[in-house]
Coordinates of C-alpha atoms in Angstrom, one line a residue:
X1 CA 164.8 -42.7 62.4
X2 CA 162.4 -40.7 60.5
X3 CA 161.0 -42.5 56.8
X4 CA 160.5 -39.9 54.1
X5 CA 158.2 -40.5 51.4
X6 CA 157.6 -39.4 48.1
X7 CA 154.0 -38.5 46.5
X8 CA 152.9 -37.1 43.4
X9 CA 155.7 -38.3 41.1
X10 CA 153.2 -37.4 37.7
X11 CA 153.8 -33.6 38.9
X12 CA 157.2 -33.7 38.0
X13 CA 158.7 -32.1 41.1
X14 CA 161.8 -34.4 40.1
X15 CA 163.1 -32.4 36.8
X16 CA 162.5 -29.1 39.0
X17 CA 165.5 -27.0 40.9
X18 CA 165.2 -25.0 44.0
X19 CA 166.5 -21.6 45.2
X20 CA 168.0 -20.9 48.5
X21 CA 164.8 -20.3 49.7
X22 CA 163.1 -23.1 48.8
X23 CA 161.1 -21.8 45.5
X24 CA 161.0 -23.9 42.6
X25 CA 163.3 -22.8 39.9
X26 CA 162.0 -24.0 36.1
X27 CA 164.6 -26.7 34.2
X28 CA 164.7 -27.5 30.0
X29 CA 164.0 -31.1 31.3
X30 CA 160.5 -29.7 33.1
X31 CA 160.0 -27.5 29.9
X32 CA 160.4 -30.6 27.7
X33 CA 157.7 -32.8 29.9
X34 CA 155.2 -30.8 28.1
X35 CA 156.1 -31.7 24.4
X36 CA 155.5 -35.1 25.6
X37 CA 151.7 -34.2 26.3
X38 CA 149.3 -35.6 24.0
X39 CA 148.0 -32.5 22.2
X40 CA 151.9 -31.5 21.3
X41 CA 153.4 -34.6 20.0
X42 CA 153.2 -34.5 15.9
X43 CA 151.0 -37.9 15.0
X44 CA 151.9 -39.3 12.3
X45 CA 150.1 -36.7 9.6
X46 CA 151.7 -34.0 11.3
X47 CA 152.9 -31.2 8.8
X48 CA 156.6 -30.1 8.2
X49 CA 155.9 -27.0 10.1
X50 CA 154.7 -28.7 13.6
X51 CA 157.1 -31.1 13.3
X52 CA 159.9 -28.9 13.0
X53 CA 158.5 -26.9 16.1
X54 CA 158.5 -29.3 18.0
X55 CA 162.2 -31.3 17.2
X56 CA 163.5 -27.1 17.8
X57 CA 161.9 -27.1 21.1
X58 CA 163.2 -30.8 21.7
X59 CA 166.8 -29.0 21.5
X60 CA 166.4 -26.2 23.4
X61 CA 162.6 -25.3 25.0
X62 CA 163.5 -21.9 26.1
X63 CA 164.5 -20.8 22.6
X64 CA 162.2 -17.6 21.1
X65 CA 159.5 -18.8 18.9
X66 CA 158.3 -16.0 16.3
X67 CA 154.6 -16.0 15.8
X68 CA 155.0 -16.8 12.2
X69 CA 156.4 -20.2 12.8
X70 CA 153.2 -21.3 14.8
X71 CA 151.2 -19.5 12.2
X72 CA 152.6 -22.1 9.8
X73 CA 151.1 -24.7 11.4
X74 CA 148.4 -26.5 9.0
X75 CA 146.0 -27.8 11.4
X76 CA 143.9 -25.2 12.8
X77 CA 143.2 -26.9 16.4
X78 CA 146.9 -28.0 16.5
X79 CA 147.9 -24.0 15.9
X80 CA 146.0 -22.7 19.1
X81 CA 147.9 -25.7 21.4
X82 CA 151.3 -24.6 20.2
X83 CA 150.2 -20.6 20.6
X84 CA 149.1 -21.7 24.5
X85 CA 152.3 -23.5 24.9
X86 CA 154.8 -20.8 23.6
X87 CA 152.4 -18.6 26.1
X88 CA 152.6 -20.8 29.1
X89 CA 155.8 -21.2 28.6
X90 CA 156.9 -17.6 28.2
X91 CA 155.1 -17.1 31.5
X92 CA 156.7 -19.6 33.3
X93 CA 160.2 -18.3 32.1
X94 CA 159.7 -14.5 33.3
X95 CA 159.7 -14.7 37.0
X96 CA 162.4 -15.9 39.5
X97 CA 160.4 -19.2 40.4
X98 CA 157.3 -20.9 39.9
X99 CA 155.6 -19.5 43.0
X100 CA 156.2 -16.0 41.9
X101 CA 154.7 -17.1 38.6
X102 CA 151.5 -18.5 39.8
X103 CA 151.2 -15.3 42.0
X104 CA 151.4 -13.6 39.1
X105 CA 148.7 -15.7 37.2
X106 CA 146.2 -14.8 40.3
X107 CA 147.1 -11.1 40.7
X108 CA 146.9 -10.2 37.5
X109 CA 143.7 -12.6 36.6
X110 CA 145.6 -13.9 33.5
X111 CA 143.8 -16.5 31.4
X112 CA 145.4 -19.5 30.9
X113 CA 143.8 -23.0 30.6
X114 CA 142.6 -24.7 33.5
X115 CA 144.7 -27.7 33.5
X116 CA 148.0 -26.0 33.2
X117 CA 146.8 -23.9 36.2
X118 CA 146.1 -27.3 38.3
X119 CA 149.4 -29.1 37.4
X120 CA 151.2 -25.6 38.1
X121 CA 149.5 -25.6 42.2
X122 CA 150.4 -29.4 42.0
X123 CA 153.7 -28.5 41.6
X124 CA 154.0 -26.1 44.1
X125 CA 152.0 -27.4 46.8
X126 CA 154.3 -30.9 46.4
X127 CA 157.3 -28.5 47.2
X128 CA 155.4 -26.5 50.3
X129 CA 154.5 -30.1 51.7
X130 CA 157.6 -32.1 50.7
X131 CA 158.4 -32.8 54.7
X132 CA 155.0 -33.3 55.5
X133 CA 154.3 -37.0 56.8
X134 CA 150.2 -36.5 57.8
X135 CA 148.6 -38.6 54.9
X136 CA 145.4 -36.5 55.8
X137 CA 146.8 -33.6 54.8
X138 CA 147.8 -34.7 51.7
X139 CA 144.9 -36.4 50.7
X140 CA 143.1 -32.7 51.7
X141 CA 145.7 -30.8 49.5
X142 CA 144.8 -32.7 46.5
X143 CA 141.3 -30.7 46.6
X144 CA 143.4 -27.3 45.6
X145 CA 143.9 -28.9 42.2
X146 CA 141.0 -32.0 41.5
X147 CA 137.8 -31.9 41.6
X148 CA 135.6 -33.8 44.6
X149 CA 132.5 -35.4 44.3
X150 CA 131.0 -35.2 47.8
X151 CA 128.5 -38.2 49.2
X152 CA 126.4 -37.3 51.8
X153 CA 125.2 -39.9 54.2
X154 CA 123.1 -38.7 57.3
X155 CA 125.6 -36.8 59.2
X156 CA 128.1 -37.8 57.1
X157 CA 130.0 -35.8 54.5
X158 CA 132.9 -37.7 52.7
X159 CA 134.9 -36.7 49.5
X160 CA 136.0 -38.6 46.5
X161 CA 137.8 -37.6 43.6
X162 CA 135.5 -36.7 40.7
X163 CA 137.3 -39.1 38.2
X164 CA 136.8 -41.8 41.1
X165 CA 134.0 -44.5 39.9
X166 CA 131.8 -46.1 42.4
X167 CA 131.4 -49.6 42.4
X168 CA 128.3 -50.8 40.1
X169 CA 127.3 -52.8 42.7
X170 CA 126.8 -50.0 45.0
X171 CA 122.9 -50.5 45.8
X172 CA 123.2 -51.6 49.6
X173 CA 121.6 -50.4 52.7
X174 CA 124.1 -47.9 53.4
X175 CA 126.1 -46.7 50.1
X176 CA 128.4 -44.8 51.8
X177 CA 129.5 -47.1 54.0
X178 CA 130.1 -49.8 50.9
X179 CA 132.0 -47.7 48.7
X180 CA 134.0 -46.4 52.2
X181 CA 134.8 -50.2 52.4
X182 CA 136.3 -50.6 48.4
X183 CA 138.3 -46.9 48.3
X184 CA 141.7 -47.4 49.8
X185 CA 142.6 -46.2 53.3
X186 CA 145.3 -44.0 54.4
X187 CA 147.3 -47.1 54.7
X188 CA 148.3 -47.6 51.5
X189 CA 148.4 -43.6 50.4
X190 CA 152.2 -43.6 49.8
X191 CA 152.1 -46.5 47.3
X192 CA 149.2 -44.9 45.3
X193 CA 149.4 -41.1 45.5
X194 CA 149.3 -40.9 42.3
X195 CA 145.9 -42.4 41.5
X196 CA 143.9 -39.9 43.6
X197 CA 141.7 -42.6 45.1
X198 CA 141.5 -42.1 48.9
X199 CA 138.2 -40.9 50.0
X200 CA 138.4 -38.0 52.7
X201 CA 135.8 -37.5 55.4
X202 CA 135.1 -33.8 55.8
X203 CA 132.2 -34.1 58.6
X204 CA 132.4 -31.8 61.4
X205 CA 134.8 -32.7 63.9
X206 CA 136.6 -35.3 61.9
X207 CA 140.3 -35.3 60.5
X208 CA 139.6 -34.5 57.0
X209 CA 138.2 -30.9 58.0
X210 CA 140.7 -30.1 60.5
X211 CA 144.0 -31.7 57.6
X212 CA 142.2 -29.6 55.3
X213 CA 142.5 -26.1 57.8
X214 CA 146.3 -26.8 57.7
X215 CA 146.9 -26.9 54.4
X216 CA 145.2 -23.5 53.5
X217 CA 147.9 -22.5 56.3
X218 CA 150.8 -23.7 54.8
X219 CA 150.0 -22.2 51.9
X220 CA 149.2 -19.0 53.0
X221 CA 153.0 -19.5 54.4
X222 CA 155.0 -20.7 51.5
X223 CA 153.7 -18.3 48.8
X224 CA 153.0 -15.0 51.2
X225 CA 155.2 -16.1 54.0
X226 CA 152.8 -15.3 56.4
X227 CA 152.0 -17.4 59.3
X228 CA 147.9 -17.9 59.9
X229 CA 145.9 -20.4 62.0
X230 CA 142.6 -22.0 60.2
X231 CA 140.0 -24.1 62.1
X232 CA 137.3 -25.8 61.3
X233 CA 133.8 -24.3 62.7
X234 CA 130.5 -26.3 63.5
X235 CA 128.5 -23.2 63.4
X236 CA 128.6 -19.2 62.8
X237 CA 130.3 -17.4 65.7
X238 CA 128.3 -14.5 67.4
X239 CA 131.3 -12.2 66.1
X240 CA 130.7 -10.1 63.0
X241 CA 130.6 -11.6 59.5
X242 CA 132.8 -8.9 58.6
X243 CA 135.2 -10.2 56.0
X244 CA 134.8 -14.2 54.4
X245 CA 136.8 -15.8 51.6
X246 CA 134.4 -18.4 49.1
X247 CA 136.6 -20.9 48.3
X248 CA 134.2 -22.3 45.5
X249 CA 132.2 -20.3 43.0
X250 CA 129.0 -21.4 45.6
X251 CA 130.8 -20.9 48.8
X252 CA 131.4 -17.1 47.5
X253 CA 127.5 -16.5 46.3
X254 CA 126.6 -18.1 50.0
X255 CA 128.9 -15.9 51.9
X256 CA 127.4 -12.6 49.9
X257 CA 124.7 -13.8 51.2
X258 CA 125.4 -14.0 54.5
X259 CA 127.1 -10.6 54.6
X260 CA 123.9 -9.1 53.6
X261 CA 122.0 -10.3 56.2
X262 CA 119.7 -12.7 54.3
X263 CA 118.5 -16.0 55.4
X264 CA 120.0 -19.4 53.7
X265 CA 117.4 -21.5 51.9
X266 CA 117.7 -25.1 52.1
X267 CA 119.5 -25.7 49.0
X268 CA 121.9 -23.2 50.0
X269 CA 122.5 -25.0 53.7
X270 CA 122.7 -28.5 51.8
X271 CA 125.6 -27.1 49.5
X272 CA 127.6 -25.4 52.8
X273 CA 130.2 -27.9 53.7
X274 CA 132.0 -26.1 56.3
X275 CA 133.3 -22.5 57.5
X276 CA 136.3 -22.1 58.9
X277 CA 137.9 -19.4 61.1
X278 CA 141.4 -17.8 59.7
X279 CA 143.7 -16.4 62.6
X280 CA 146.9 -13.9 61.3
X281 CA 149.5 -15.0 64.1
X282 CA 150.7 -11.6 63.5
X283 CA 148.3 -8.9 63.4
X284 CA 150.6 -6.2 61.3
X285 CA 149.9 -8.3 58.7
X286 CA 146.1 -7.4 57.8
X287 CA 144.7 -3.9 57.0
X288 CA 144.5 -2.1 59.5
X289 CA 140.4 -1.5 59.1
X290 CA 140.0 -4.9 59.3
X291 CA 142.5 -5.9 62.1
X292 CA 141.5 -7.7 65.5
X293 CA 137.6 -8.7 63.6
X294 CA 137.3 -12.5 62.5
X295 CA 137.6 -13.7 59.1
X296 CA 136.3 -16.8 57.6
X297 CA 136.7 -19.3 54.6
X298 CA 133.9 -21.0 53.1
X299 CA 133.5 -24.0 51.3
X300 CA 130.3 -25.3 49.3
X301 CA 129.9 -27.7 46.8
X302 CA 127.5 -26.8 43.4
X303 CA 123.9 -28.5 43.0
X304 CA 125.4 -31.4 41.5
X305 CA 127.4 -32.5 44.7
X306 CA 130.8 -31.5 43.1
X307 CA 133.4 -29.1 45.0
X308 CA 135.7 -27.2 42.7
X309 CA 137.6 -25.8 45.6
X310 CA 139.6 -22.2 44.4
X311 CA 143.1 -21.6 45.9
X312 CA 143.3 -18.7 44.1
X313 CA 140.7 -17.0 46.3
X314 CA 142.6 -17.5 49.5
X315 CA 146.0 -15.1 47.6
X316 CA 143.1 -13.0 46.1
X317 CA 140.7 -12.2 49.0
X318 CA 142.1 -12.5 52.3
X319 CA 143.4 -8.9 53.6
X320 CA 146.7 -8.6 53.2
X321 CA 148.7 -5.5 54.3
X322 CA 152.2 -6.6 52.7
X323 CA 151.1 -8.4 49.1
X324 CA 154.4 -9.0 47.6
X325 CA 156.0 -11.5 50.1
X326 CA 157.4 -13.2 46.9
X327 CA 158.9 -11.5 44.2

């Protein structure tokens, strides 16, 4: 008998409901985990006006808020958090399910603070992998919403989470290899998913790469319903570079390079962490001027060695004949 597992409690898939078909439906007790963020709770100095927003919302968080109340709002810092809140949350309220929301957020290239944007994809990738049991892949899924810091190592290219601190006593032969030694393994994922401190190895060949290929499909499948095949590539196929998705801010300005023909300098080949080939299993479901040709996905670190991978570029750049799979 099969063993599920649950990951990623801090999301707070728990206080969320689901349709019939699976999308995730907003609840007054998911609404409500926000007021308990930092920047919303009234310290002790709060004014009359915050603290009677935020006692309302208590009672009922989908209630209409009129500008004037937040206007009312003493502090000037505290004012801008509540007018983002009553925004997000406005947002969140409008559409049929959080998926369709989010879709809505990269369609429409609405502004909304970064965080809020990463704890929304949390959310809904925790729903599109709830019966997934490969730790690899959920290790690899946690790069759509965190930040990596990537060590390089000879032929080795291995990810950590940003927020991750080495060891101090990190100064042997082989660094890598040390800190590979302290990080916890895949063992003990379940009991700490929430910590975001497995390390991932994304060299060529390896698991990481190929965990990391199926995740950018099951996405692909639970917000477009579309069904795509993604592998990881050691090299640049003699086919055409005729259409490529950056999935980093770096990965896109490599890639524009590529297109145009131009030779990669060093710097440019030291930030290219992999390129990966993206299959439609049905065909009717790209333009029709680009259908039959390969497409790729790129993914490149900055300068510094940090990847800030961008799911939003796979909903926003890939070409998609049907774009409104969900409503």
């Amino acid at each position: 008998m099969s063993v599920s597992h649950d990951f990623w409690l801090s999301c707070g898939h728990h206080l969320l409901d689901r349709d019939a078909t699976g999308k995730l439906l907003v609840t007054d007790e998911f609404l409500k985990a926000y007021l308990a963020r930092p920047e919303l709770m009234p310290p002790p100095e709060a004014c009359s006006a915050e603290r009677g927003l935020h006692s309302r919302l208590l009672l009922d968080p989908r209630q209409p808020i009129a500008a004037s109340r937040v206007a009312a709002i003493a502090d000037a810092d505290t004012r801008e958090n509540w007018q983002t809140m009553i925004g997000w949350r406005d947002h969140l309220v409008r559409y049929c399910s959080l998926e369709a929301a989010y879709l809505e957020i990269v369609r429409r290239n609405i502004k909304f603070p970064h965080i809020l944007i990463c704890q929304l994809v949390q959310a809904i990738l925790r729903n599109a992998l709830d019966d997934c049991g490969d730790v690899f892949m959920l290790r690899a899924a946690e790069m759509f919403f965190r930040p990596q810091r990537l060590l390089l190592q000879e032929a080795s290219i291995v990810a950590i989470d940003e927020e991750t601190e080495p060891s101090p006593g990190l100064h042997s032969r082989s660094p890598l290899s040390t800190l590979l030694g302290l990080l916890p393994t895949a063992e003990s994922y379940w009991e700490r998913s929430d910590r975001f401190d497995m390390a991932l190895d994304l060299t060529t060949g390896r698991r990481g790469l190929i965990a990391l290929g199926d995740v950018f499909a099951r996405w692909l499948s639970h917000l477009l319903a579309i069904d795509v095949v993604v592998e990881p590539l050691a090299e640049l196929q003699s086919e055409p570079f005729s259409w490529y998705v950056g999935l980093s801010s770096d990965a896109t300005r490599i890639g524009d390079t590529i297109w145009n023909g131009d030779d990669l300098d060093d710097g440019a080949r030291t930030q290219l962490v992999s390129l990966f080939r993206l299959t439609f299993e049905d065909p009717a479901d790209v333009i029709e001027n680009v259908r039959g040709e390969p497409l790729y996905l790129l993914l490149a670190m900055n300068a510094d060695g940090v990847l800030r991978l961008k799911p939003q570029n796979l909903i926003a750049g890939l070409p998609i004949r049907q774009v409104e799979a969900v409503n």
